Amino acid sequence: MNDKPSQISREQGLQWLQDMLRIRRMEEKCAELYGEEKIRGFLHLYIGEEAVAAGVIPELAAEDAVVATYREHGHALVRGISMNAILAEMFGKQEGCSRGRGGSMHLFDAKTHFYGGNAIVSGGLPLAIGLALADKMQNRPGVTACFFGEGAVAEGEFHESLNLAALWQLPVLFVCENNLYAMGTALARSESVTDIHRKAESYGIDSTAVDGMDVMSVNTAARNALEKIRTQQVPVFLEMRTYRFRAHSMFDPELYREKAEVEQWKQLCPIATLSARLKAQQVIEDGDVAALEQATGEEIQAAVAFAEAGQWEPVEDLLKYVYTDSAQNTGQSGST
Amino acid sequence: MNITYREAMRAALRESLKQDERVFLMGEDVGRYGGCYAVSKGLLDEFGEERIRDTPLSESAFVGAGIGAALGGMRPIVEVMTVNFSLLCLDQIVNTAATLRHMSGGQFSVPVVLRMTTGAGRQLAAQHSHSLECWYAHVPGLRVIAPATLEDMRGMLRIALDDPDPVIIFEHNALYNREGELAEDVTVSEIRRAAVRRAGSDISLIAYGGNLIKALEAADELAKSGIAAEVIDLRSLRPLDDATILASVRKTRRAVLIDEGWCSGSLAAEIGMRISEQAFYDLDAPLARVCTAEVPIPYPGHLEQAALPQVATIVNKARELLGQNV
């Protein structure tokens, strides 16, 4: 693990706090809306892991690509997809970032090069390889940041993709969000080697374990990794050691872990610890946090209203977006 | 000029690589080896390692990489040796390539072209001999085509590359060595429409890919006893061209569906059902199928041949429907 650098600028500190608070508060609202049955389907919350998205994504350039998982609300939000579009998507409204066709697990956005929202564990890794390959073959400067959980490590695609990335020297930033549980299965119950960054090393990829609860450590690691990727055109692997405070999904009764363990990790809350550190260093005051909370609350309120007011797509459009040439959509319907 | 199917596909690849810098070929053994069916032989020397890209035996990663590269603005042609091996990347094809456009609300198309061989007949035993194209034809978001003529082998690739959506081209391995005459300036402008390869009035033989050859031979045989069979080449397995199929069946009032997939849940089953739904009252006889026996393809030649659709079986089925003694 890398050392925690001590001094943080006010501007940077407030930015990180804001990014993390927006994720935390938006998701708390999502849980509430799920209870009200406004949001349906699966809902996987990122709460506890905010430092990873907030520390990595702002270091990416506009032309870089992001590939994420089904626990991607935080990535999407920090990448710049509006909270309005994210909430509308979860409501299934056509104002959503994927026109309501994807829902919580499938946030997409062409403008910010956000390629999902992939709900197949490890399914995004080959995609990231291809996006990076396209950049490399077209001599573009882009980097592809690929987020995935430690559960993905057990999939063959993880190993196939790391091998290809190293073999072809592709500009990919692999960000493993190791929150210790693949759904309800603890890492030690599913992996023979639990030091995940060592697996990447075995493919010849530069790899580091990072304190994923500390946004500054995450950020420093991401910045160094991106510099290396950009200057040397090689992949880099970061294992972010983090924890989700909530259950895997809204359906999960969480029988697989002790409450005490969860409480222990909550002491490492990335928002509370950063806030405390900034206050201790007299970089920010209580009023700054209150102002951020206030602004975030207002943003959420507006986003909920936006989603509520959104429209259902007309059923006549059901067969749209299957093929680019939508006239072909009727080609396979068979009956007259 | 006299040319094999293999050479026709190679010419199509070469042409695409020359015409469009975004096109590259990627797959197992496509480079130094020259392609495990020798289709890409010589292309590495001509186009270099960047564009004729050998991959590890990692179907999921390199097919997924093809999908990602397509998203990133390239026009990848990904060769998966056989449909049997494509099961290792089924997730990438079905869960990613086919769904991205829909799940993103129309924001991302995936213009990837996947080529794979299909079919049996070379005593390669079960794991190299299956015909699973109907599985892919089941999936919305994919286009599935199967060239059966030299013209289509030469011309379909360019159209597939121009398609903004994922296209899978199924090449029957028994076709590669066949030779025929092919005009220099062949153009194929349509791959979604079925083609009438032989006109006839008594019965429709509906086939695709490698089995088109058998259907045409069966039609020759039937002609000897005065039966005029119409032979339909599907060309596109998804979408299916109902119009051409129905026009033929309404004319001949009888149909035999020939499909190298297993009978249960086959493409032939789907086509038969469409005919039942849309042309039941035009029929003068029950619909009939010639498919592969419900068995993993056996190694011994006599059993393999017994499992597969054969000219004689097609002829007998057709005669049966016409009320002739067989």
mmCIF file of N, CA and C in Angstrom, chain A residues 171-265:
data_model
loop_
_atom_site.group_PDB
_atom_site.id
_atom_site.type_symbol
_atom_site.label_atom_id
_atom_site.label_comp_id
_atom_site.label_asym_id
_atom_site.label_seq_id
_atom_site.Cartn_x
_atom_site.Cartn_y
_atom_site.Cartn_z
ATOM 1 N N PRO A 171 -3.187 0.537 -23.738
ATOM 2 C CA PRO A 171 -3.347 1.578 -22.724
ATOM 3 C C PRO A 171 -4.641 1.390 -21.905
ATOM 4 N N VAL A 172 -4.594 0.436 -20.998
ATOM 5 C CA VAL A 172 -5.767 0.161 -20.157
ATOM 6 C C VAL A 172 -5.399 0.376 -18.695
ATOM 7 N N LEU A 173 -6.258 1.077 -17.976
ATOM 8 C CA LEU A 173 -6.120 1.167 -16.526
ATOM 9 C C LEU A 173 -7.129 0.195 -15.923
ATOM 10 N N PHE A 174 -6.636 -0.907 -15.399
ATOM 11 C CA PHE A 174 -7.506 -1.871 -14.732
ATOM 12 C C PHE A 174 -7.709 -1.424 -13.291
ATOM 13 N N VAL A 175 -8.947 -1.237 -12.896
ATOM 14 C CA VAL A 175 -9.221 -0.844 -11.515
ATOM 15 C C VAL A 175 -10.086 -1.913 -10.868
ATOM 16 N N CYS A 176 -9.442 -2.748 -10.075
ATOM 17 C CA CYS A 176 -10.188 -3.792 -9.380
ATOM 18 C C CYS A 176 -10.707 -3.225 -8.060
ATOM 19 N N GLU A 177 -12.003 -3.191 -7.915
ATOM 20 C CA GLU A 177 -12.602 -2.708 -6.674
ATOM 21 C C GLU A 177 -12.816 -3.912 -5.777
ATOM 22 N N ASN A 178 -11.817 -4.181 -4.974
ATOM 23 C CA ASN A 178 -11.860 -5.364 -4.117
ATOM 24 C C ASN A 178 -12.627 -5.028 -2.836
ATOM 25 N N ASN A 179 -13.917 -5.324 -2.847
ATOM 26 C CA ASN A 179 -14.717 -5.047 -1.643
ATOM 27 C C ASN A 179 -14.935 -6.305 -0.812
ATOM 28 N N LEU A 180 -14.160 -7.311 -1.118
ATOM 29 C CA LEU A 180 -14.058 -8.550 -0.330
ATOM 30 C C LEU A 180 -15.196 -9.551 -0.516
ATOM 31 N N TYR A 181 -16.274 -9.138 -1.172
ATOM 32 C CA TYR A 181 -17.384 -10.077 -1.352
ATOM 33 C C TYR A 181 -17.886 -10.079 -2.794
ATOM 34 N N ALA A 182 -17.900 -11.258 -3.391
ATOM 35 C CA ALA A 182 -18.516 -11.427 -4.701
ATOM 36 C C ALA A 182 -19.946 -11.865 -4.418
ATOM 37 N N MET A 183 -20.870 -10.959 -4.557
ATOM 38 C CA MET A 183 -22.219 -11.146 -4.020
ATOM 39 C C MET A 183 -22.057 -11.503 -2.554
ATOM 40 N N GLY A 184 -22.321 -12.747 -2.166
ATOM 41 C CA GLY A 184 -22.186 -13.101 -0.747
ATOM 42 C C GLY A 184 -21.018 -14.006 -0.448
ATOM 43 N N THR A 185 -20.135 -14.172 -1.444
ATOM 44 C CA THR A 185 -19.023 -15.094 -1.223
ATOM 45 C C THR A 185 -17.736 -14.331 -0.938
ATOM 46 N N ALA A 186 -17.199 -14.581 0.262
ATOM 47 C CA ALA A 186 -15.988 -13.875 0.666
ATOM 48 C C ALA A 186 -14.822 -14.288 -0.225
ATOM 49 N N LEU A 187 -13.917 -13.352 -0.435
ATOM 50 C CA LEU A 187 -12.754 -13.573 -1.291
ATOM 51 C C LEU A 187 -12.011 -14.865 -0.920
ATOM 52 N N ALA A 188 -11.819 -15.065 0.387
ATOM 53 C CA ALA A 188 -11.058 -16.231 0.828
ATOM 54 C C ALA A 188 -11.789 -17.541 0.529
ATOM 55 N N ARG A 189 -13.075 -17.449 0.297
ATOM 56 C CA ARG A 189 -13.841 -18.659 -0.024
ATOM 57 C C ARG A 189 -13.865 -18.940 -1.523
ATOM 58 N N SER A 190 -13.370 -17.985 -2.317
ATOM 59 C CA SER A 190 -13.446 -18.179 -3.769
ATOM 60 C C SER A 190 -12.099 -18.122 -4.481
ATOM 61 N N GLU A 191 -11.076 -17.618 -3.832
ATOM 62 C CA GLU A 191 -9.780 -17.463 -4.508
ATOM 63 C C GLU A 191 -8.669 -18.180 -3.745
ATOM 64 N N SER A 192 -7.827 -18.874 -4.498
ATOM 65 C CA SER A 192 -6.707 -19.554 -3.848
ATOM 66 C C SER A 192 -5.628 -18.542 -3.455
ATOM 67 N N VAL A 193 -5.494 -17.481 -4.233
ATOM 68 C CA VAL A 193 -4.556 -16.411 -3.896
ATOM 69 C C VAL A 193 -5.381 -15.133 -3.751
ATOM 70 N N THR A 194 -5.393 -14.560 -2.555
ATOM 71 C CA THR A 194 -6.292 -13.422 -2.329
ATOM 72 C C THR A 194 -5.615 -12.069 -2.566
ATOM 73 N N ASP A 195 -4.320 -12.078 -2.796
ATOM 74 C CA ASP A 195 -3.626 -10.836 -3.166
ATOM 75 C C ASP A 195 -3.816 -10.627 -4.661
ATOM 76 N N ILE A 196 -4.862 -9.893 -4.992
ATOM 77 C CA ILE A 196 -5.274 -9.861 -6.398
ATOM 78 C C ILE A 196 -4.251 -9.195 -7.312
ATOM 79 N N HIS A 197 -3.583 -8.157 -6.779
ATOM 80 C CA HIS A 197 -2.612 -7.477 -7.656
ATOM 81 C C HIS A 197 -1.489 -8.413 -8.082
ATOM 82 N N ARG A 198 -1.255 -9.462 -7.303
ATOM 83 C CA ARG A 198 -0.203 -10.409 -7.686
ATOM 84 C C ARG A 198 -0.579 -11.184 -8.944
ATOM 85 N N LYS A 199 -1.871 -11.360 -9.145
ATOM 86 C CA LYS A 199 -2.305 -12.065 -10.367
ATOM 87 C C LYS A 199 -1.956 -11.236 -11.603
ATOM 88 N N ALA A 200 -2.142 -9.937 -11.480
ATOM 89 C CA ALA A 200 -1.793 -9.069 -12.610
ATOM 90 C C ALA A 200 -0.292 -9.083 -12.850
ATOM 91 N N GLU A 201 0.452 -9.097 -11.759
ATOM 92 C CA GLU A 201 1.920 -9.146 -11.898
ATOM 93 C C GLU A 201 2.360 -10.361 -12.695
ATOM 94 N N SER A 202 1.624 -11.455 -12.512
ATOM 95 C CA SER A 202 2.031 -12.682 -13.195
ATOM 96 C C SER A 202 1.876 -12.558 -14.717
ATOM 97 N N TYR A 203 1.144 -11.553 -15.159
ATOM 98 C CA TYR A 203 1.039 -11.312 -16.607
ATOM 99 C C TYR A 203 2.040 -10.240 -17.065
ATOM 100 N N GLY A 204 2.899 -9.828 -16.134
ATOM 101 C CA GLY A 204 3.875 -8.812 -16.489
ATOM 102 C C GLY A 204 3.300 -7.410 -16.476
ATOM 103 N N ILE A 205 2.204 -7.234 -15.746
ATOM 104 C CA ILE A 205 1.566 -5.918 -15.687
ATOM 105 C C ILE A 205 1.953 -5.225 -14.383
ATOM 106 N N ASP A 206 2.323 -3.970 -14.484
ATOM 107 C CA ASP A 206 2.645 -3.149 -13.315
ATOM 108 C C ASP A 206 1.391 -3.077 -12.440
ATOM 109 N N SER A 207 1.524 -3.458 -11.179
ATOM 110 C CA SER A 207 0.339 -3.644 -10.353
ATOM 111 C C SER A 207 0.582 -3.228 -8.913
ATOM 112 N N THR A 208 -0.404 -2.545 -8.319
ATOM 113 C CA THR A 208 -0.261 -2.057 -6.945
ATOM 114 C C THR A 208 -1.548 -2.279 -6.166
ATOM 115 N N ALA A 209 -1.400 -2.542 -4.866
ATOM 116 C CA ALA A 209 -2.561 -2.547 -3.975
ATOM 117 C C ALA A 209 -2.656 -1.166 -3.333
ATOM 118 N N VAL A 210 -3.870 -0.644 -3.262
ATOM 119 C CA VAL A 210 -4.084 0.726 -2.809
ATOM 120 C C VAL A 210 -5.147 0.736 -1.712
ATOM 121 N N ASP A 211 -4.980 1.625 -0.730
ATOM 122 C CA ASP A 211 -6.017 1.804 0.282
ATOM 123 C C ASP A 211 -7.215 2.488 -0.385
ATOM 124 N N GLY A 212 -8.198 1.693 -0.720
ATOM 125 C CA GLY A 212 -9.350 2.205 -1.461
ATOM 126 C C GLY A 212 -10.333 2.989 -0.604
ATOM 127 N N MET A 213 -10.066 3.105 0.675
ATOM 128 C CA MET A 213 -10.940 3.905 1.536
ATOM 129 C C MET A 213 -10.414 5.331 1.652
ATOM 130 N N ASP A 214 -9.221 5.553 1.110
ATOM 131 C CA ASP A 214 -8.601 6.865 1.228
ATOM 132 C C ASP A 214 -8.484 7.495 -0.165
ATOM 133 N N VAL A 215 -9.266 8.533 -0.384
ATOM 134 C CA VAL A 215 -9.352 9.095 -1.726
ATOM 135 C C VAL A 215 -8.006 9.640 -2.200
ATOM 136 N N MET A 216 -7.218 10.134 -1.276
ATOM 137 C CA MET A 216 -5.928 10.694 -1.687
ATOM 138 C C MET A 216 -4.986 9.589 -2.176
ATOM 139 N N SER A 217 -4.977 8.469 -1.465
ATOM 140 C CA SER A 217 -4.141 7.343 -1.910
ATOM 141 C C SER A 217 -4.610 6.852 -3.273
ATOM 142 N N VAL A 218 -5.920 6.769 -3.416
ATOM 143 C CA VAL A 218 -6.485 6.322 -4.685
ATOM 144 C C VAL A 218 -6.058 7.267 -5.798
ATOM 145 N N ASN A 219 -6.190 8.543 -5.522
ATOM 146 C CA ASN A 219 -5.886 9.545 -6.531
ATOM 147 C C ASN A 219 -4.417 9.527 -6.930
ATOM 148 N N THR A 220 -3.562 9.427 -5.936
ATOM 149 C CA THR A 220 -2.120 9.399 -6.226
ATOM 150 C C THR A 220 -1.784 8.185 -7.086
ATOM 151 N N ALA A 221 -2.342 7.053 -6.707
ATOM 152 C CA ALA A 221 -2.068 5.824 -7.463
ATOM 153 C C ALA A 221 -2.591 5.953 -8.897
ATOM 154 N N ALA A 222 -3.789 6.522 -9.030
ATOM 155 C CA ALA A 222 -4.379 6.659 -10.364
ATOM 156 C C ALA A 222 -3.547 7.596 -11.227
ATOM 157 N N ARG A 223 -3.112 8.684 -10.614
ATOM 158 C CA ARG A 223 -2.338 9.669 -11.368
ATOM 159 C C ARG A 223 -1.026 9.053 -11.864
ATOM 160 N N ASN A 224 -0.352 8.346 -10.977
ATOM 161 C CA ASN A 224 0.900 7.698 -11.376
ATOM 162 C C ASN A 224 0.655 6.656 -12.472
ATOM 163 N N ALA A 225 -0.408 5.899 -12.278
ATOM 164 C CA ALA A 225 -0.712 4.839 -13.253
ATOM 165 C C ALA A 225 -0.999 5.440 -14.625
ATOM 166 N N LEU A 226 -1.801 6.497 -14.642
ATOM 167 C CA LEU A 226 -2.172 7.095 -15.925
ATOM 168 C C LEU A 226 -0.957 7.702 -16.625
ATOM 169 N N GLU A 227 -0.079 8.268 -15.830
ATOM 170 C CA GLU A 227 1.122 8.837 -16.441
ATOM 171 C C GLU A 227 1.941 7.737 -17.117
ATOM 172 N N LYS A 228 2.047 6.629 -16.411
ATOM 173 C CA LYS A 228 2.803 5.510 -16.975
ATOM 174 C C LYS A 228 2.125 4.971 -18.242
ATOM 175 N N ILE A 229 0.807 4.847 -18.169
ATOM 176 C CA ILE A 229 0.069 4.327 -19.335
ATOM 177 C C ILE A 229 0.248 5.259 -20.534
ATOM 178 N N ARG A 230 0.125 6.552 -20.277
ATOM 179 C CA ARG A 230 0.206 7.509 -21.380
ATOM 180 C C ARG A 230 1.605 7.604 -21.983
ATOM 181 N N THR A 231 2.607 7.562 -21.132
ATOM 182 C CA THR A 231 3.958 7.747 -21.659
ATOM 183 C C THR A 231 4.540 6.464 -22.225
ATOM 184 N N GLN A 232 4.134 5.315 -21.640
ATOM 185 C CA GLN A 232 4.776 4.071 -22.074
ATOM 186 C C GLN A 232 3.861 3.165 -22.882
ATOM 187 N N GLN A 233 2.579 3.540 -23.025
ATOM 188 C CA GLN A 233 1.627 2.676 -23.742
ATOM 189 C C GLN A 233 1.673 1.243 -23.205
ATOM 190 N N VAL A 234 1.408 1.126 -21.906
ATOM 191 C CA VAL A 234 1.333 -0.197 -21.282
ATOM 192 C C VAL A 234 0.112 -0.199 -20.358
ATOM 193 N N PRO A 235 -0.416 -1.375 -20.054
ATOM 194 C CA PRO A 235 -1.510 -1.426 -19.081
ATOM 195 C C PRO A 235 -0.968 -1.324 -17.655
ATOM 196 N N VAL A 236 -1.785 -0.807 -16.757
ATOM 197 C CA VAL A 236 -1.439 -0.783 -15.324
ATOM 198 C C VAL A 236 -2.650 -1.289 -14.542
ATOM 199 N N PHE A 237 -2.361 -1.975 -13.468
ATOM 200 C CA PHE A 237 -3.413 -2.601 -12.665
ATOM 201 C C PHE A 237 -3.391 -2.031 -11.251
ATOM 202 N N LEU A 238 -4.548 -1.575 -10.779
ATOM 203 C CA LEU A 238 -4.647 -1.095 -9.406
ATOM 204 C C LEU A 238 -5.677 -1.932 -8.657
ATOM 205 N N GLU A 239 -5.261 -2.493 -7.543
ATOM 206 C CA GLU A 239 -6.214 -3.212 -6.685
ATOM 207 C C GLU A 239 -6.646 -2.266 -5.575
ATOM 208 N N MET A 240 -7.862 -1.790 -5.652
ATOM 209 C CA MET A 240 -8.390 -0.873 -4.647
ATOM 210 C C MET A 240 -9.029 -1.679 -3.524
ATOM 211 N N ARG A 241 -8.449 -1.586 -2.332
ATOM 212 C CA ARG A 241 -9.008 -2.346 -1.212
ATOM 213 C C ARG A 241 -10.075 -1.510 -0.533
ATOM 214 N N THR A 242 -11.293 -1.913 -0.766
ATOM 215 C CA THR A 242 -12.424 -1.117 -0.345
ATOM 216 C C THR A 242 -13.483 -2.006 0.294
ATOM 217 N N TYR A 243 -14.662 -1.464 0.524
ATOM 218 C CA TYR A 243 -15.709 -2.226 1.222
ATOM 219 C C TYR A 243 -17.050 -1.579 0.929
ATOM 220 N N ARG A 244 -18.044 -2.398 0.697
ATOM 221 C CA ARG A 244 -19.383 -1.799 0.553
ATOM 222 C C ARG A 244 -20.103 -1.916 1.889
ATOM 223 N N PHE A 245 -20.663 -0.800 2.314
ATOM 224 C CA PHE A 245 -21.327 -0.775 3.618
ATOM 225 C C PHE A 245 -22.700 -1.424 3.555
ATOM 226 N N ARG A 246 -23.271 -1.412 2.358
ATOM 227 C CA ARG A 246 -24.611 -1.970 2.205
ATOM 228 C C ARG A 246 -24.543 -3.401 1.674
ATOM 229 N N ALA A 247 -25.702 -4.006 1.565
ATOM 230 C CA ALA A 247 -25.785 -5.362 1.031
ATOM 231 C C ALA A 247 -25.420 -5.369 -0.450
ATOM 232 N N HIS A 248 -25.234 -6.558 -1.017
ATOM 233 C CA HIS A 248 -24.893 -6.673 -2.438
ATOM 234 C C HIS A 248 -25.953 -5.996 -3.308
ATOM 235 N N SER A 249 -27.192 -6.347 -3.063
ATOM 236 C CA SER A 249 -28.292 -5.698 -3.771
ATOM 237 C C SER A 249 -29.425 -5.519 -2.784
ATOM 238 N N MET A 250 -30.514 -4.950 -3.242
ATOM 239 C CA MET A 250 -31.627 -4.703 -2.336
ATOM 240 C C MET A 250 -32.305 -6.001 -1.893
ATOM 241 N N PHE A 251 -31.989 -7.105 -2.566
ATOM 242 C CA PHE A 251 -32.614 -8.383 -2.210
ATOM 243 C C PHE A 251 -31.791 -9.177 -1.192
ATOM 244 N N ASP A 252 -30.632 -8.664 -0.855
ATOM 245 C CA ASP A 252 -29.651 -9.451 -0.111
ATOM 246 C C ASP A 252 -29.840 -9.299 1.400
ATOM 247 N N PRO A 253 -30.150 -10.379 2.121
ATOM 248 C CA PRO A 253 -30.321 -10.280 3.586
ATOM 249 C C PRO A 253 -28.991 -10.244 4.345
ATOM 250 N N GLU A 254 -27.887 -10.354 3.630
ATOM 251 C CA GLU A 254 -26.550 -10.207 4.221
ATOM 252 C C GLU A 254 -26.256 -11.193 5.327
ATOM 253 N N LEU A 255 -26.514 -12.453 5.080
ATOM 254 C CA LEU A 255 -26.283 -13.473 6.102
ATOM 255 C C LEU A 255 -24.830 -13.950 6.134
ATOM 256 N N TYR A 256 -24.041 -13.472 5.190
ATOM 257 C CA TYR A 256 -22.701 -14.022 5.007
ATOM 258 C C TYR A 256 -21.616 -13.262 5.751
ATOM 259 N N ARG A 257 -21.951 -12.146 6.394
ATOM 260 C CA ARG A 257 -20.897 -11.406 7.106
ATOM 261 C C ARG A 257 -21.427 -10.835 8.414
ATOM 262 N N GLU A 258 -20.485 -10.646 9.346
ATOM 263 C CA GLU A 258 -20.836 -10.184 10.694
ATOM 264 C C GLU A 258 -21.095 -8.681 10.678
ATOM 265 N N LYS A 259 -22.057 -8.291 11.471
ATOM 266 C CA LYS A 259 -22.343 -6.855 11.590
ATOM 267 C C LYS A 259 -21.136 -6.095 12.126
ATOM 268 N N ALA A 260 -20.402 -6.752 13.025
ATOM 269 C CA ALA A 260 -19.229 -6.091 13.620
ATOM 270 C C ALA A 260 -18.198 -5.741 12.554
ATOM 271 N N GLU A 261 -18.070 -6.638 11.582
ATOM 272 C CA GLU A 261 -17.106 -6.383 10.496
ATOM 273 C C GLU A 261 -17.525 -5.136 9.717
ATOM 274 N N VAL A 262 -18.805 -5.060 9.426
ATOM 275 C CA VAL A 262 -19.311 -3.911 8.669
ATOM 276 C C VAL A 262 -19.066 -2.629 9.467
ATOM 277 N N GLU A 263 -19.352 -2.688 10.762
ATOM 278 C CA GLU A 263 -19.161 -1.504 11.616
ATOM 279 C C GLU A 263 -17.699 -1.073 11.632
ATOM 280 N N GLN A 264 -16.822 -2.048 11.661
ATOM 281 C CA GLN A 264 -15.389 -1.756 11.677
ATOM 282 C C GLN A 264 -14.972 -0.993 10.409
ATOM 283 N N TRP A 265 -15.459 -1.468 9.269
ATOM 284 C CA TRP A 265 -15.128 -0.802 8.010
ATOM 285 C C TRP A 265 -15.763 0.585 7.934
#
